[in-house]
CSV table of C-alpha atoms in Angstrom, one decimal:
chain,number,residue,atom,x,y,z
A,1,MET,CA,0.0,0.0,0.0
A,2,SER,CA,1.4,3.4,-0.9
A,3,LYS,CA,1.8,6.1,1.6
A,4,LEU,CA,-0.7,8.3,-0.3
A,5,TYR,CA,-3.3,5.6,-0.1
A,6,LYS,CA,-3.1,5.1,3.6
A,7,PRO,CA,-4.5,8.5,4.6
A,8,ALA,CA,-7.4,8.1,2.2
A,9,LEU,CA,-8.2,4.7,3.7
A,10,LEU,CA,-7.9,6.0,7.2
A,11,ALA,CA,-10.2,8.9,6.3
A,12,ALA,CA,-12.7,6.5,4.9
A,13,LEU,CA,-12.5,4.3,8.0
A,14,TRP,CA,-12.8,7.4,10.2
A,15,SER,CA,-16.0,8.5,8.4
A,16,TRP,CA,-17.6,5.2,9.4
A,17,SER,CA,-16.8,5.7,13.0
A,18,LYS,CA,-19.2,7.9,14.9
A,19,THR,CA,-17.1,8.4,18.0
A,20,LYS,CA,-13.5,8.7,18.8
A,21,HIS,CA,-11.8,6.1,21.0
A,22,ARG,CA,-8.6,5.5,22.9
A,23,CYS,CA,-7.6,2.0,21.7
A,24,GLY,CA,-4.1,3.2,20.5
A,25,SER,CA,-2.1,0.5,18.8
A,26,LYS,CA,-3.7,-2.4,20.6
A,27,SER,CA,-6.8,-3.4,18.6
A,28,LEU,CA,-10.1,-4.0,20.3
A,29,PRO,CA,-10.2,-7.8,19.6
A,30,ILE,CA,-6.7,-8.0,21.3
A,31,ARG,CA,-8.0,-6.1,24.3
A,32,VAL,CA,-11.1,-8.4,24.5
A,33,ALA,CA,-8.9,-11.5,24.2
A,34,ALA,CA,-6.7,-10.2,27.0
A,35,ALA,CA,-9.8,-9.5,29.2
A,36,MET,CA,-11.2,-12.9,28.5
A,37,GLU,CA,-7.8,-14.5,29.4
A,38,ASP,CA,-7.9,-12.6,32.7
A,39,SER,CA,-11.4,-13.7,33.5
A,40,LYS,CA,-10.9,-17.4,32.5
A,41,GLY,CA,-12.7,-17.2,29.1
A,42,VAL,CA,-15.7,-15.0,30.1
A,43,VAL,CA,-16.5,-12.4,27.5
A,44,PRO,CA,-16.1,-9.0,29.2
A,45,ALA,CA,-19.1,-6.7,29.5
A,46,VAL,CA,-19.5,-4.5,26.5
A,47,THR,CA,-20.1,-1.5,28.7
A,48,GLU,CA,-16.7,-2.1,30.5
A,49,MET,CA,-14.9,-2.5,27.2
A,50,TYR,CA,-16.6,0.6,25.7
A,51,LYS,CA,-15.7,2.7,28.8
A,52,SER,CA,-12.1,1.5,28.7
A,53,THR,CA,-11.7,2.6,25.1
A,54,HIS,CA,-13.8,5.9,25.3
A,55,PHE,CA,-13.1,7.3,28.8
A,56,ASN,CA,-9.8,8.8,29.9
A,57,LYS,CA,-9.1,7.8,33.5
A,58,ASP,CA,-6.3,10.4,33.8
A,59,THR,CA,-8.5,13.3,32.9
A,60,GLN,CA,-11.7,11.7,34.1
A,61,LYS,CA,-13.4,12.8,30.8
A,62,TRP,CA,-15.0,11.0,27.9
A,63,VAL,CA,-13.3,11.4,24.5
A,64,SER,CA,-16.5,12.8,23.2
A,65,SER,CA,-20.0,13.7,24.5
A,66,GLU,CA,-21.5,11.1,22.1
A,67,SER,CA,-19.4,8.4,23.7
A,68,GLN,CA,-20.8,9.2,27.1
A,69,VAL,CA,-24.4,9.3,25.7
A,70,LEU,CA,-23.9,5.8,24.1
A,71,TYR,CA,-22.4,4.4,27.3
A,72,ASP,CA,-25.2,5.8,29.4
A,73,LYS,CA,-27.7,4.4,26.8
A,74,MET,CA,-26.2,0.9,27.1
A,75,VAL,CA,-26.2,1.0,30.9
A,76,GLN,CA,-29.9,2.1,30.8
A,77,ILE,CA,-30.9,-0.6,28.4
A,78,GLU,CA,-29.3,-3.2,30.6
A,79,ILE,CA,-31.0,-1.8,33.8
A,80,GLU,CA,-34.4,-1.7,32.1
A,81,HIS,CA,-34.1,-5.2,30.6
A,82,ASN,CA,-33.0,-6.8,33.9
A,83,ALA,CA,-35.7,-4.9,35.9
A,84,GLN,CA,-38.4,-6.8,34.0
A,85,GLU,CA,-40.0,-9.6,36.0
A,86,GLY,CA,-38.6,-13.0,35.1
A,87,ALA,CA,-36.1,-11.4,32.6
A,88,ILE,CA,-33.2,-13.4,31.4
A,89,PRO,CA,-30.0,-11.3,31.6
A,90,ILE,CA,-29.3,-9.5,28.3
A,91,THR,CA,-26.4,-10.9,26.4
A,92,GLN,CA,-23.4,-8.7,25.5
A,93,GLU,CA,-24.2,-9.2,21.8
A,94,GLU,CA,-27.8,-8.0,22.3
A,95,LEU,CA,-26.6,-5.0,24.4
A,96,SER,CA,-24.2,-4.1,21.6
A,97,ILE,CA,-26.9,-4.3,19.0
A,98,LYS,CA,-29.4,-2.3,21.0
A,99,GLY,CA,-26.9,0.3,22.3
A,100,LEU,CA,-24.4,0.7,19.5
A,101,LYS,CA,-26.5,-0.4,16.5
A,102,ALA,CA,-26.0,-3.6,14.5
A,103,ARG,CA,-23.1,-4.2,12.2
A,104,SER,CA,-23.2,-7.3,10.1
A,105,GLY,CA,-20.7,-10.0,11.1
A,106,TYR,CA,-19.2,-7.9,14.0
A,107,VAL,CA,-20.2,-7.2,17.6
A,108,LYS,CA,-19.5,-3.5,18.1
A,109,GLY,CA,-17.8,-2.7,21.4
A,110,LEU,CA,-16.3,-6.1,21.6
A,111,GLY,CA,-14.6,-6.4,18.2
A,112,ILE,CA,-15.5,-10.0,17.8
A,113,ARG,CA,-17.7,-12.0,15.5
A,114,PRO,CA,-21.1,-12.9,16.8
A,115,SER,CA,-21.6,-16.3,18.4
A,116,SER,CA,-24.2,-17.3,15.9
A,117,SER,CA,-24.0,-17.8,12.2
A,118,ILE,CA,-27.1,-15.6,11.9
A,119,ARG,CA,-26.4,-12.2,10.4
A,120,ILE,CA,-26.9,-9.3,12.6
A,121,GLY,CA,-29.2,-6.7,11.1
A,122,ASN,CA,-32.5,-5.0,11.5
A,123,GLY,CA,-33.1,-6.8,14.7
A,124,GLU,CA,-33.1,-10.2,13.1
A,125,TYR,CA,-30.6,-11.6,15.5
A,126,VAL,CA,-32.4,-10.2,18.5
A,127,THR,CA,-35.7,-11.7,17.2
A,128,HIS,CA,-34.0,-15.0,16.7
A,129,LEU,CA,-32.7,-14.9,20.3
A,130,GLU,CA,-36.1,-13.9,21.6
A,131,GLY,CA,-37.5,-16.9,19.7
A,132,LYS,CA,-35.0,-19.2,21.3
A,133,VAL,CA,-35.8,-17.8,24.8
A,134,GLN,CA,-39.5,-18.4,24.2
A,135,GLU,CA,-38.8,-21.9,22.9
A,136,GLN,CA,-36.9,-22.7,26.1
A,137,ALA,CA,-39.6,-21.1,28.3
A,138,ASP,CA,-42.2,-23.4,26.6
A,139,LYS,CA,-40.0,-26.4,27.2
A,140,ILE,CA,-39.6,-25.4,30.9
A,141,GLN,CA,-43.4,-25.0,31.2
A,142,GLU,CA,-44.0,-28.4,29.6
A,143,GLN,CA,-41.5,-30.0,32.0
A,144,ALA,CA,-43.1,-28.3,35.0
A,145,GLU,CA,-46.5,-29.6,34.0
A,146,LYS,CA,-45.1,-33.2,33.7
A,147,ILE,CA,-43.5,-32.8,37.1
A,148,GLN,CA,-46.8,-31.6,38.5
A,149,GLU,CA,-48.6,-34.7,37.0
A,150,GLN,CA,-46.0,-37.0,38.5
A,151,ALA,CA,-46.3,-35.3,41.9
A,152,GLU,CA,-50.0,-35.8,41.8
A,153,GLY,CA,-49.6,-39.5,40.9
A,154,ILE,CA,-47.1,-40.0,43.7
A,155,GLU,CA,-49.5,-38.3,46.2
A,156,ALA,CA,-52.3,-40.6,45.0
A,157,ALA,CA,-50.1,-43.7,45.4
A,158,ASN,CA,-49.0,-42.5,48.9
A,159,ASN,CA,-52.7,-42.1,49.9
A,160,LYS,CA,-53.5,-45.6,48.6
A,161,ILE,CA,-50.5,-47.0,50.6
A,162,ASP,CA,-51.9,-45.2,53.7
A,163,GLU,CA,-55.3,-46.8,53.1
A,164,LEU,CA,-53.8,-50.3,52.7
A,165,ALA,CA,-51.8,-49.8,55.9
A,166,LEU,CA,-54.9,-48.9,57.8
A,167,ALA,CA,-56.8,-51.8,56.3
A,168,LYS,CA,-54.0,-54.2,57.3
A,169,GLU,CA,-54.0,-52.8,60.8
A,170,GLU,CA,-57.8,-53.3,61.0
A,171,GLN,CA,-57.4,-56.8,59.7
A,172,GLY,CA,-54.8,-57.6,62.3
A,173,LYS,CA,-57.1,-56.2,65.1
A,174,THR,CA,-60.0,-58.3,63.7
A,175,LEU,CA,-57.9,-61.5,63.5
A,176,ALA,CA,-56.6,-60.9,67.1
A,177,SER,CA,-60.1,-60.5,68.4
A,178,VAL,CA,-61.3,-63.7,66.5
A,179,MET,CA,-58.3,-65.6,68.0
A,180,ALA,CA,-59.1,-64.3,71.4
A,181,PHE,CA,-62.8,-65.4,71.0
A,182,LEU,CA,-61.7,-68.9,69.8
A,183,LYS,CA,-59.4,-69.3,72.8
A,184,GLN,CA,-62.2,-68.4,75.1
A,185,GLN,CA,-64.4,-71.1,73.4
A,186,GLY,CA,-61.7,-73.6,74.0
A,187,PHE,CA,-60.3,-74.0,70.6
A,188,THR,CA,-56.7,-74.7,70.4
A,189,GLY,CA,-54.7,-75.0,67.3
């Protein structure tokens, strides 16, 4: 690549970026990989990674006002999602899509490919994930109903066992009284 071409390429790349960042020479995927290594393979929170690349700890300032707005938006999305009753925690990919907008084949804020082969765009991925969540909720409900039926069956069997135990006890009492009567009548045997 010629030296004249590089500035043009950089200008084009810069025009795609809405906010400045402080990644420096260490790329975002490398930063994410290092964070994952430190946390034993757990993908870091997109909000943490975003803040680490858009907030200057030395000056205690954001690199741009839009960076702070996007960060606050992601935090708010996460809070609102998790505040819903029975909510499943939002994934970092979903948070990236909702807070930073979708980018096909790339999870913004984490610099990694999405975990699914489904293309991210126009909410398709989120819709797919919501469908998977609903499918799992339906399976859980079905299993809960089966467990309830089994519990009722076990309770009915336990009641029958209790009835049989009482009947056996009554039979024993009756047999004992018959034997006592026969002994009184002089029968031996």
